[in-house]
Structure formats: C-alpha cells, structure tokens
Coordinates of C-alpha atoms and ligand atoms in Angstrom, one line a residue:
Chain A
M188 CA 5.5 8.1 -20.1
S189 CA 1.7 8.0 -19.8
K190 CA 0.3 7.7 -16.4
P191 CA -1.3 4.3 -15.6
I192 CA -5.0 4.4 -14.7
K193 CA -5.5 3.4 -11.0
V194 CA -8.5 1.2 -10.2
L195 CA -9.9 -0.2 -7.0
I196 CA -12.0 -3.3 -7.2
A197 CA -14.2 -3.6 -4.1
K198 CA -16.8 -6.0 -2.9
P199 CA -19.3 -4.6 -0.5
G200 CA -21.9 -6.8 1.2
L201 CA -21.9 -10.3 2.3
D202 CA -20.8 -12.3 -0.8
G203 CA -18.5 -15.1 -0.1
H204 CA -16.8 -15.3 -3.5
D205 CA -14.2 -13.2 -5.1
R206 CA -13.1 -15.2 -8.1
G207 CA -14.9 -12.7 -10.4
A208 CA -13.2 -9.7 -8.7
I209 CA -9.8 -11.3 -8.9
T210 CA -10.3 -12.2 -12.6
L211 CA -11.2 -8.6 -13.3
A212 CA -8.2 -7.3 -11.3
M213 CA -5.8 -9.5 -13.3
G214 CA -7.5 -8.6 -16.6
L215 CA -7.2 -4.9 -16.0
R216 CA -3.6 -5.3 -15.0
D217 CA -3.0 -7.0 -18.3
E218 CA -4.7 -3.9 -19.9
G219 CA -1.9 -1.8 -18.3
M220 CA -3.8 -0.5 -15.3
E221 CA -2.7 -0.4 -11.6
V222 CA -5.3 -2.4 -9.7
I223 CA -5.9 -2.7 -6.0
Y224 CA -8.1 -5.4 -4.6
T225 CA -9.1 -5.1 -0.9
G226 CA -10.9 -8.4 -0.2
L227 CA -14.4 -9.5 0.7
R228 CA -17.2 -8.0 2.7
Q229 CA -16.1 -4.3 2.8
T230 CA -18.2 -1.6 4.4
A231 CA -19.1 1.4 2.3
E232 CA -17.0 3.6 4.6
N233 CA -13.9 1.5 4.2
I234 CA -14.2 1.3 0.4
V235 CA -14.4 5.1 0.2
R236 CA -11.5 5.5 2.6
T237 CA -9.4 3.3 0.4
C238 CA -10.4 5.3 -2.7
S239 CA -9.1 8.5 -0.9
Q240 CA -5.9 7.0 0.4
E241 CA -5.1 5.4 -3.0
Y242 CA -6.6 8.3 -4.9
V243 CA -7.9 6.0 -7.6
D244 CA -9.4 7.1 -10.9
V245 CA -11.9 4.2 -11.0
L246 CA -13.9 2.2 -8.5
G247 CA -15.3 -1.1 -9.7
L248 CA -18.0 -2.4 -7.4
S249 CA -18.9 -6.1 -7.6
L250 CA -21.9 -7.5 -5.8
L251 CA -23.7 -10.8 -6.4
S252 CA -25.9 -11.1 -3.5
G253 CA -28.2 -8.1 -3.7
G254 CA -28.0 -5.0 -1.6
H255 CA -26.9 -2.8 -4.5
N256 CA -29.7 -0.4 -3.8
Y257 CA -28.3 0.1 -0.3
Y258 CA -24.6 0.1 -0.9
F259 CA -24.2 1.8 -4.3
P260 CA -26.0 5.1 -3.5
K261 CA -24.3 5.2 -0.1
I262 CA -20.9 4.8 -1.7
I263 CA -21.6 7.5 -4.3
D264 CA -22.7 9.9 -1.5
L265 CA -19.6 9.2 0.6
L266 CA -17.3 9.7 -2.3
K267 CA -18.7 13.1 -2.9
E268 CA -18.6 14.0 0.8
N269 CA -14.9 13.0 0.9
G270 CA -13.7 15.0 -2.1
M271 CA -13.7 12.0 -4.4
G272 CA -16.7 12.8 -6.5
H273 CA -14.5 12.6 -9.7
V274 CA -14.1 8.9 -9.4
L275 CA -15.5 6.9 -12.2
V276 CA -17.8 4.3 -10.5
L277 CA -18.7 1.1 -12.3
A278 CA -20.7 -1.9 -11.2
G279 CA -20.6 -5.5 -12.0
G280 CA -22.6 -8.5 -11.0
I281 CA -26.2 -9.4 -11.1
I282 CA -28.4 -6.3 -11.1
P283 CA -32.0 -6.5 -12.1
N284 CA -33.1 -4.3 -15.0
E285 CA -35.6 -2.3 -13.0
D286 CA -32.8 -1.1 -10.7
R287 CA -30.3 -0.1 -13.4
K288 CA -31.9 3.2 -14.3
S289 CA -32.0 4.6 -10.7
L290 CA -28.4 3.5 -10.0
K291 CA -27.2 5.2 -13.2
E292 CA -29.1 8.3 -12.2
K293 CA -27.4 8.2 -8.9
G294 CA -24.0 8.2 -10.5
I295 CA -23.0 4.7 -11.4
K296 CA -21.5 5.3 -14.9
E297 CA -22.0 1.8 -16.3
I298 CA -23.2 -1.6 -15.2
F299 CA -21.5 -4.7 -16.6
G300 CA -23.3 -8.0 -16.5
P301 CA -21.5 -11.3 -15.8
G302 CA -19.4 -12.5 -18.7
T303 CA -18.7 -9.0 -20.1
P304 CA -15.2 -9.3 -21.8
I305 CA -12.6 -7.5 -19.8
S306 CA -11.4 -5.7 -22.9
E307 CA -14.8 -4.1 -23.2
I308 CA -14.6 -2.8 -19.6
A309 CA -11.0 -1.6 -20.1
D310 CA -12.1 0.3 -23.2
F311 CA -15.0 1.9 -21.4
I312 CA -12.6 3.0 -18.6
R313 CA -10.1 4.5 -21.0
K314 CA -12.7 6.4 -22.9
N315 CA -14.3 7.8 -19.8
I316 CA -11.1 8.7 -18.0
K317 CA -9.5 10.5 -20.9
G318 CA -10.6 14.1 -21.5
E319 CA -11.6 14.5 -17.8
D320 CA -8.3 15.1 -16.2
S321 CA -5.5 14.5 -18.6
Chain B
M300 CA -4.4 18.0 -12.1
K301 CA -6.9 20.7 -11.8
Q302 CA -6.9 21.2 -8.1
D303 CA -5.1 24.0 -6.4
V304 CA -1.9 22.5 -5.0
D305 CA -1.7 24.9 -2.0
K306 CA -5.2 23.9 -1.0
L307 CA -4.2 20.2 -1.3
I308 CA -1.1 20.8 0.8
A309 CA -3.1 22.6 3.5
G310 CA -5.7 19.8 3.4
A311 CA -3.1 17.1 3.7
F312 CA -1.5 18.7 6.7
S313 CA -4.8 19.1 8.4
G314 CA -5.7 15.4 8.0
D315 CA -7.8 15.3 4.9
E316 CA -7.1 11.9 3.3
S317 CA -8.1 12.6 -0.3
S318 CA -5.8 15.7 -0.3
L319 CA -3.0 13.6 1.0
G320 CA -3.8 10.8 -1.5
C321 CA -3.8 13.3 -4.3
L322 CA -0.4 14.7 -3.3
L323 CA 1.0 11.2 -3.3
T324 CA -0.4 10.7 -6.8
M325 CA 1.2 13.9 -8.0
V326 CA 4.6 12.8 -6.9
E327 CA 4.1 9.4 -8.4
N328 CA 3.2 11.0 -11.7
D329 CA 6.0 13.5 -11.5
D330 CA 3.5 16.3 -11.8
A331 CA 4.6 19.9 -12.5
S332 CA 3.7 20.9 -9.0
V333 CA 6.1 18.4 -7.3
S334 CA 8.7 21.1 -6.5
R335 CA 6.0 23.2 -4.9
I336 CA 4.9 20.2 -2.8
L337 CA 8.4 19.3 -1.7
E338 CA 9.1 22.9 -0.7
A339 CA 6.1 23.0 1.5
V340 CA 7.0 19.6 3.0
S341 CA 10.6 20.5 3.7
S342 CA 9.9 22.9 6.5
K343 CA 8.0 20.2 8.4
L344 CA 10.3 17.3 8.2
G345 CA 12.2 15.3 10.7
R346 CA 9.7 13.9 13.2
A347 CA 8.7 10.5 11.6
Y348 CA 10.7 7.4 12.2
R349 CA 11.2 5.6 8.9
I350 CA 11.3 1.8 8.6
G351 CA 12.0 0.0 5.3
I352 CA 10.9 -3.6 5.0
T353 CA 12.3 -5.7 2.2
G354 CA 12.8 -9.3 1.4
S355 CA 11.8 -12.2 -0.9
P356 CA 8.3 -12.3 -2.3
G357 CA 5.8 -14.1 -0.1
S358 CA 8.1 -14.1 3.0
G359 CA 5.3 -12.4 4.9
K360 CA 6.3 -8.7 4.8
S361 CA 2.8 -7.4 4.5
T362 CA 1.5 -9.7 7.3
L363 CA 4.4 -8.6 9.5
I364 CA 3.6 -4.9 8.8
D365 CA 0.0 -5.6 9.7
K366 CA 1.1 -6.9 13.1
L367 CA 3.7 -4.2 13.7
V368 CA 1.2 -1.5 12.9
A369 CA -1.1 -3.0 15.5
A370 CA 1.7 -2.8 18.1
M371 CA 2.4 0.8 17.1
R372 CA -1.2 1.8 17.3
S373 CA -1.5 0.2 20.8
K374 CA 1.2 2.7 21.8
G375 CA -0.8 5.5 20.2
L376 CA 1.6 6.1 17.3
T377 CA 0.1 7.2 14.0
V378 CA 1.4 5.3 11.0
G379 CA 1.8 5.8 7.2
V380 CA 2.4 2.7 5.2
I381 CA 3.7 2.6 1.6
C382 CA 3.6 -0.7 -0.2
V383 CA 5.6 -0.9 -3.5
D384 CA 4.8 -3.7 -5.9
P385 CA 6.4 -4.4 -9.2
S386 CA 4.8 -3.2 -12.5
S387 CA 4.6 -5.7 -15.3
P388 CA 7.5 -4.9 -17.7
I389 CA 5.2 -6.0 -20.6
T390 CA 2.0 -4.1 -20.0
G391 CA 3.0 -1.6 -17.3
G392 CA 0.0 -2.8 -15.3
A393 CA 0.2 -4.1 -11.7
V394 CA -1.9 -5.8 -9.1
L395 CA -1.3 -4.0 -5.8
G396 CA -2.2 -6.7 -3.3
D397 CA -0.4 -5.8 0.0
R398 CA -3.2 -3.8 1.5
I399 CA -5.4 -6.8 1.8
R400 CA -3.2 -8.2 4.6
M401 CA -3.8 -5.0 6.6
E402 CA -7.6 -5.1 6.7
Q403 CA -7.8 -4.7 10.5
H404 CA -6.6 -1.1 10.0
Y405 CA -8.9 0.0 7.2
S406 CA -11.2 1.8 9.6
D407 CA -8.5 3.3 11.8
D408 CA -8.0 7.0 11.3
G409 CA -4.5 6.7 12.7
V410 CA -3.3 4.5 9.8
F411 CA -2.9 5.6 6.2
I412 CA -2.1 2.9 3.7
R413 CA -0.9 3.7 0.2
S414 CA 0.0 1.3 -2.6
M415 CA 2.5 2.2 -5.3
A416 CA 3.6 0.4 -8.4
S417 CA 7.3 0.4 -9.2
R418 CA 6.6 1.6 -12.7
G419 CA 9.6 0.1 -14.4
S420 CA 12.7 1.4 -12.7
Y421 CA 13.3 1.0 -9.0
G422 CA 15.7 3.9 -9.4
G423 CA 12.8 6.0 -10.6
I424 CA 10.3 4.9 -8.1
S425 CA 12.7 5.4 -5.2
K426 CA 12.4 9.1 -6.0
A427 CA 8.6 9.0 -5.8
V428 CA 8.7 6.8 -2.7
G429 CA 11.2 9.2 -1.1
A430 CA 8.9 12.1 -1.7
A431 CA 5.9 10.1 -0.5
V432 CA 7.7 9.3 2.8
D433 CA 8.5 13.0 3.3
I434 CA 4.9 13.9 2.7
F435 CA 3.8 11.4 5.3
D436 CA 6.4 12.8 7.7
A437 CA 5.3 16.4 7.1
S438 CA 1.6 15.5 7.5
G439 CA 2.4 14.4 11.1
K440 CA 2.7 10.6 11.0
D441 CA 4.9 9.3 13.9
V442 CA 6.1 6.3 11.9
V443 CA 6.4 5.6 8.1
V444 CA 6.7 2.0 7.0
I445 CA 7.8 1.2 3.4
E446 CA 7.4 -2.3 1.9
T447 CA 9.4 -3.2 -1.1
V448 CA 10.3 -6.5 -2.8
G449 CA 13.9 -7.6 -3.3
I450 CA 17.1 -8.7 -1.7
G451 CA 19.5 -7.2 -4.2
Q452 CA 19.8 -3.6 -5.5
E453 CA 16.1 -2.8 -5.2
G454 CA 16.3 -3.7 -1.5
I455 CA 19.4 -1.7 -1.0
D456 CA 17.9 1.4 -2.7
I457 CA 15.3 1.6 0.0
T458 CA 17.9 1.7 2.8
K459 CA 18.9 5.2 1.6
I460 CA 15.6 6.8 2.5
V461 CA 14.9 5.0 5.8
D462 CA 16.3 5.1 9.4
T463 CA 16.0 1.3 9.9
T464 CA 15.9 -1.5 7.3
L465 CA 14.4 -4.9 8.0
L466 CA 15.2 -7.8 5.8
V467 CA 12.5 -10.5 5.9
L468 CA 13.3 -14.0 4.8
A469 CA 11.4 -17.3 5.2
P470 CA 12.5 -20.9 5.5
G471 CA 12.7 -22.8 2.3
W472 CA 13.8 -19.8 0.5
G473 CA 17.2 -20.1 -1.3
D474 CA 20.5 -21.6 -0.1
S475 CA 23.8 -20.3 1.2
M476 CA 24.8 -19.3 -2.3
Q477 CA 21.7 -17.1 -2.7
L478 CA 22.2 -15.7 0.7
M479 CA 25.7 -14.6 -0.2
K480 CA 24.3 -12.8 -3.2
A481 CA 21.7 -11.1 -1.1
G482 CA 23.3 -7.6 -1.0
V483 CA 20.7 -6.5 1.6
L484 CA 22.3 -8.8 4.2
E485 CA 25.2 -6.3 4.3
V486 CA 23.1 -3.3 5.0
A487 CA 20.0 -4.6 6.9
D488 CA 19.7 -3.4 10.5
I489 CA 17.5 -6.3 11.6
I490 CA 17.1 -9.6 9.9
V491 CA 13.7 -11.3 10.4
I492 CA 13.1 -15.0 9.7
N493 CA 9.4 -15.1 9.3
K494 CA 7.3 -18.4 9.1
A495 CA 9.4 -19.8 11.9
D496 CA 6.6 -22.3 12.4
L497 CA 8.1 -24.0 9.3
G498 CA 11.4 -24.3 11.2
G499 CA 13.6 -21.2 11.1
D500 CA 16.8 -22.5 12.9
G501 CA 18.5 -23.8 9.8
L502 CA 18.1 -20.5 7.9
A503 CA 19.2 -18.5 11.1
D504 CA 22.4 -20.6 11.3
S505 CA 23.2 -20.0 7.6
I506 CA 22.6 -16.3 8.0
R507 CA 24.8 -16.1 11.0
E508 CA 27.6 -18.0 9.2
I509 CA 27.5 -15.7 6.3
L510 CA 27.3 -12.6 8.5
A511 CA 30.4 -13.8 10.4
L512 CA 32.3 -14.0 7.1
S513 CA 31.2 -10.5 5.9
T514 CA 33.1 -7.3 6.5
R515 CA 30.3 -5.8 8.6
K516 CA 31.5 -4.2 11.8
S517 CA 28.6 -5.4 13.9
A518 CA 26.2 -8.2 13.1
P519 CA 22.5 -7.3 13.0
P520 CA 20.1 -9.2 15.3
V521 CA 18.4 -12.2 13.7
I522 CA 14.8 -12.5 15.0
Q523 CA 12.4 -15.3 14.3
T524 CA 8.7 -14.5 13.9
Q525 CA 5.4 -16.1 12.9
A526 CA 3.6 -13.1 11.6
F527 CA 0.2 -14.8 11.1
N528 CA 0.3 -16.3 14.5
N529 CA 1.4 -13.0 16.1
I530 CA 4.5 -14.7 17.6
G531 CA 7.8 -12.9 17.9
I532 CA 6.3 -9.6 17.1
D533 CA 6.9 -8.2 20.6
D534 CA 10.7 -9.0 20.3
L535 CA 10.8 -7.3 16.9
Y536 CA 8.8 -4.4 18.1
R537 CA 11.1 -3.9 21.1
E538 CA 14.1 -3.8 18.8
L539 CA 12.4 -1.2 16.6
E540 CA 11.3 0.8 19.6
N541 CA 14.9 1.0 20.8
R542 CA 16.0 2.3 17.5
R543 CA 13.2 4.8 17.3
N544 CA 14.3 6.2 20.6
E545 CA 17.9 6.5 19.4
H546 CA 16.6 8.2 16.3
H547 CA 14.7 10.8 18.3
H548 CA 17.8 11.3 20.4
K549 CA 19.9 12.0 17.4
A550 CA 17.2 14.1 15.8
K551 CA 17.3 16.4 18.9
E552 CA 21.0 16.7 18.8
R553 CA 20.9 17.8 15.1
Ligands
LIG280 N1 3.4 -20.5 7.6 C1 3.4 -19.1 7.8 N2 2.8 -18.4 6.8 C2 2.8 -17.1 6.9 C3 3.3 -16.4 8.1 N3 3.2 -15.1 7.9 C4 2.5 -14.9 6.8 N4 2.3 -16.1 6.2 C5 1.6 -16.3 4.9 O1 2.5 -16.1 3.8 C6 1.8 -15.6 2.6 C7 2.5 -14.4 2.1 O2 2.3 -13.3 3.0 P1 2.5 -11.8 2.7 O3 2.4 -11.0 3.9 O4 1.5 -11.4 1.6 O5 4.0 -11.8 2.1 P2 4.8 -10.7 1.3 O6 4.7 -11.0 -0.2 O7 6.2 -10.8 1.8 O8 4.2 -9.4 1.6 C8 0.4 -15.4 3.1 O9 -0.4 -16.5 2.7 C9 0.5 -15.3 4.6 O10 -0.7 -15.8 5.3 C10 3.9 -17.2 9.1 O11 4.4 -16.8 10.1 N5 3.9 -18.6 8.9
LIG281 MG1 3.5 -7.9 0.4

C-alpha cells in the first residue's frame, strides 16, 4: 500500500475566515491525502510545532490579510531550526507579485492564487514529494 | 526514510519533537526500521498510564480530552495524545480534525498531540497505534490518551492496548436497541454522558438498565459531563486519578 501524503493546512495571522482553508482541506482529502487543519490565527511557533508532532510532508499556508513577508520567512526558518527543513511549503491567498520572488527565494515552493483548482495543487504536491523521500 | 533511526530514537527520548514525530510516522508506514524502534522502546516501557476514549462521532471526545489534559497538566503530568480518525474507504484520504479542539495546548511543551488516520482497517491501525503508545511511554510521557471513533468492534479493539477505557455518549444518540448493540458497553471502565446540558438523565437511565441486564460482574460508573462548559470534568478526572494510582500500584508489584 502506498503511503498517503500528510498535509497541514495552517492559517497564520489575523484573518477571520477559514472557508478557503477548509475547502482546500476537503479537496486534498478527496485527492487521497491525510489533511490536518488547526484553526484560525496560529502563531508561527505553533504551526511549526504541529508540523513536527504530525511529521507532515507538506505545509500549506493560507493568508488573506497581509503579513506574509513577516510570517512566511519566520516559519521557514523555524522549520529548519526544528529539523523539519524537508517540508514542502506552499502558500495560498492574495500575495502581491512584487513579494513572490523573495518568498520563493526564501523557500516557499509555490504560491497559488485564489481560485486555483485543487487538482492542480494536488498534482504539484505529488510531483514535488515523489523522488525526494520515497 | 533517510534518517538514521538510532539518532531519531535518541532524539525522541531526549525530547526532540520532530524525531518523535518521525518515529510515529515510521510505525504508521510500517517502515523497515519498526522492529529496531520497538526493541529500543521495549526496555523503557511501563511508566505511562494509558487511557482509551471511544464513542459515537460528535459526542464530544476531543473536547473532553482537551479538558482532561488541562486537568492533568495542572497536576504537572506530561501527556501524549493520539487521535485516530477514519480514512475514506474510497480515496484513502482523511481530514484529521481532532487537534483543533485542543488549541489551548498547542504551545505547551508538556503536551504532544498526534493525529493518525485509520487507513482502512482498524485491525491494522491498532498495531500502529499500539506501537505509537509504546513510543510515547518510552519517551517519558506520564499519561497517553487515545481517541478513536466507534462503539462496536473498533472501540473494543482499543481496550486491548489501554489501562482504562472511557465510552463517551451524548443525549439524542440512539435508543435502547442501539445501546444493546454497543459492544463497548460491556468492556468500558467508565461511561461518560457528555452534553449533559442537553439533558443526560434519560440516557443515563437507559444505560444503567442495560448494564443491569448484562453479564458484567461490576457496573462501571456513569458520569455526566458538559465538556465545553468544563462541568463534571473534576468528577471524571478523580475517577481516572484513582485508577492511575491503582495502575502504578500494580506496576510496582509486577
Ligand atoms: N451541547 C454541548 N456540546 C458540546 C459539549 N462538548 C462538546 N460539544 C460540542 O460537540 C461538538 C463535537 O465535539 P468534538 O469534541 O469534536 O466531538 P468528537 O467527534 O466526539 O471528538 C463540538 O461542536 C463541541 O463544541 C457539551 O458538553 N455540550
Ligand atoms: Mg474527535
């Protein structure tokens, strides 16, 4: 039996909405993945701790309200510090073009805009997880 | 996995969470190193008190665990929590949503929460869950709590790897006929009627009637709680604490 890919969907920052995150969680479940959702307004530290405890393959960060230039690099650094540097980190939400390049350089593997089909995200995950570990 | 398993074991035993998380994934995936892990674990077993919590979906098990863990932490006990949710039989995927009820513990170093999908067979997962419990035990947790869903065979399976089993039911769930079919009623050590704010007396009466008709030697206590109002948790915790003391007593005699 192949091992399911384990994904954490997390929302740092002050957003009050998680419909998008929940839709994504359910969509990735339908793609055969094991998905954990931890709720709104998580700190970078707590998100990374959950990654360690759950030992996820993928971290999907969703942020609508700005703050990505603060949260995303911090999370990437904390992952590395905590022995979780291998996690595939993806971002979703509204992220201005001028910030994309620096976030990708920092280690965000891909940024998906609102309305990206879930199958596209799932394919990206499968392609980028395979070959690394299994 | 590419990591060195001995290094992971040493890391897990010295409190490194990603090492512990990785070991849990290895037993879940039935990795080639599992026997090595279990061997390392076996010499350090026996300290943790193991509680299984099962019951109908939505009865409030995760919320109850959240409150029980708070009580345990206030006594200085460290806790490992394992939450098992069903995998979709169609796609094999799962949404693991228990953790979200335990948010107050996310930043507490004394609490380690791990979600696991049942991956098809409960018989199969119980092996991985059993190993995961042992790993928590060996890594020094005082208490290990396991949440599973089910009042039939799935619920009974969990009783085999724990010291104490709680069955959690809520008013509005089922009737006497369903209760009679609930195999866990015959093996549970404590029965919890959560959501007592919705009126738990009727269900409590039905349960007592059915227990009186069963072949059990002694009837388990029936405790009413309101997990999200933090009511009845003290009574339940006291009951668990008594059993934990007995457990340690027995462990010493062994
Ligand atoms: N009315 C009422 N609802 C509760 C109580 N405890 C938990 N709940 C709610 O029941 C729902 C399911 O709770 P959860 O802990 O996820 O149940 P589980 O599926 O058994 O783990 C949530 O919406 C909780 O807020 C309670 O004591 N009374
Ligand atoms: Mg639950």
